[in-house]
XYZ file of C-alpha atoms in Angstrom:
135
model
C 22.640 6.566 -3.121
C 19.053 5.440 -2.683
C 15.788 7.264 -2.208
C 14.425 4.685 0.212
C 14.186 5.536 3.897
C 16.665 3.737 6.127
C 14.297 3.583 9.063
C 10.554 3.167 9.181
C 8.697 6.449 9.726
C 6.580 6.849 12.834
C 3.049 5.564 12.180
C 0.352 8.209 12.135
C -1.580 6.419 14.866
C 1.402 6.668 17.214
C 1.881 10.335 16.342
C -1.715 11.159 17.278
C -2.067 8.890 20.320
C -2.449 11.865 22.631
C -4.913 13.657 20.330
C -8.027 14.835 22.094
C -10.110 14.678 18.910
C -11.420 11.102 18.492
C -12.052 11.723 14.784
C -8.370 12.543 14.262
C -7.372 9.346 16.037
C -9.762 7.269 13.923
C -8.456 8.888 10.741
C -4.862 8.218 11.784
C -5.572 4.582 12.636
C -7.465 4.027 9.382
C -4.667 5.652 7.391
C -2.025 3.562 9.149
C -3.955 0.344 8.487
C -4.564 1.246 4.839
C -0.869 2.000 4.248
C 0.121 -1.292 5.910
C -2.339 -3.169 3.712
C -0.935 -1.462 0.610
C 2.588 -2.507 1.689
C 1.403 -6.097 2.186
C -0.269 -6.118 -1.243
C 2.826 -4.709 -2.970
C 5.091 -7.215 -1.159
C 2.896 -10.100 -2.317
C 2.935 -8.800 -5.892
C 6.716 -8.395 -5.919
C 7.081 -11.853 -4.340
C 5.014 -13.439 -7.095
C 7.064 -11.673 -9.760
C 10.270 -12.824 -8.049
C 8.956 -16.423 -7.893
C 8.276 -16.318 -11.627
C 11.796 -15.097 -12.264
C 13.217 -17.897 -10.103
C 11.161 -20.509 -11.947
C 12.523 -19.332 -15.290
C 16.130 -18.985 -14.117
C 18.772 -21.656 -14.712
C 19.567 -24.059 -11.878
C 23.003 -22.523 -11.319
C 21.705 -18.942 -11.532
C 22.267 -16.470 -8.706
C 18.461 -16.183 -8.467
C 18.258 -19.757 -7.156
C 20.873 -19.467 -4.405
C 19.209 -19.460 -0.964
C 21.333 -16.615 0.451
C 20.435 -14.407 -2.501
C 16.747 -15.303 -2.179
C 16.675 -14.261 1.479
C 18.377 -10.934 0.785
C 16.117 -10.217 -2.183
C 13.039 -11.021 -0.085
C 14.232 -8.563 2.553
C 14.901 -5.908 -0.087
C 11.487 -6.530 -1.655
C 9.854 -5.872 1.715
C 11.725 -2.599 2.100
C 10.768 -1.504 -1.415
C 7.126 -2.414 -0.727
C 7.147 -0.380 2.509
C 8.696 2.632 0.764
C 6.177 2.496 -2.085
C 3.285 2.154 0.353
C 4.462 5.162 2.397
C 4.372 7.178 -0.839
C 0.990 5.631 -1.659
C 2.390 4.909 -5.095
C -0.336 2.444 -6.086
C -3.261 4.350 -4.563
C -4.645 1.293 -2.781
C -4.565 3.004 0.610
C -6.372 6.032 -0.807
C -9.143 3.909 -2.277
C -9.548 2.017 0.979
C -9.769 5.272 2.932
C -12.450 6.572 0.579
C -14.456 3.454 1.391
C -13.813 3.358 5.147
C -13.819 6.979 6.272
C -17.141 8.051 4.752
C -18.745 5.039 6.452
C -17.490 6.404 9.765
C -18.847 9.856 8.951
C -15.382 11.254 8.192
C -14.073 12.789 5.015
C -11.325 11.036 3.047
C -9.673 14.351 2.168
C -8.867 14.902 5.837
C -6.700 11.766 5.843
C -4.019 13.678 3.922
C -3.649 11.711 0.709
C -0.375 12.666 -0.986
C -1.101 10.681 -4.161
C -3.801 13.042 -5.401
C -5.882 10.154 -6.745
C -9.271 11.466 -7.797
C -12.160 9.062 -8.137
C -15.682 9.878 -9.268
C -18.109 10.668 -6.505
C -20.301 7.800 -5.395
C -23.895 7.909 -6.560
C -26.591 8.226 -3.907
C -28.203 5.018 -2.703
C -30.850 3.852 -5.130
C -29.635 6.096 -7.970
C -28.912 4.356 -11.275
C -25.222 4.036 -12.074
C -24.203 4.906 -15.617
C -21.683 2.643 -17.291
C -20.562 5.461 -19.573
C -21.877 3.756 -22.708
C -24.971 5.163 -24.379
C -28.022 2.953 -24.491
C -30.675 3.114 -27.142
């Protein structure tokens, strides 16, 4: 049938509410927020693509019928949530790499399933190389 979950999984923050370790709770809350932001971003992107399709469709097309638009919008939201839970775009991972080190926590502890590897940040004040040789 479909690979999309039929019900929303339990958020990490709710799963760790009773955790005694405050770092674990912060990591869970940051991860939950990052995944929700990724879902929002994906939903907006899909919505813009859908709007472009509607603008190009004929007046009597199924794309321009209000009932179809509502159902497609609902389906787009479910697809966006499923992709965000898988961290398919890596937006949540990049946000966690920015947020968790600032809180003194490691991003690897947040449990990133996407395996996105980014170069390590340079120390403050160190020159950043653009990768192109200069002469």
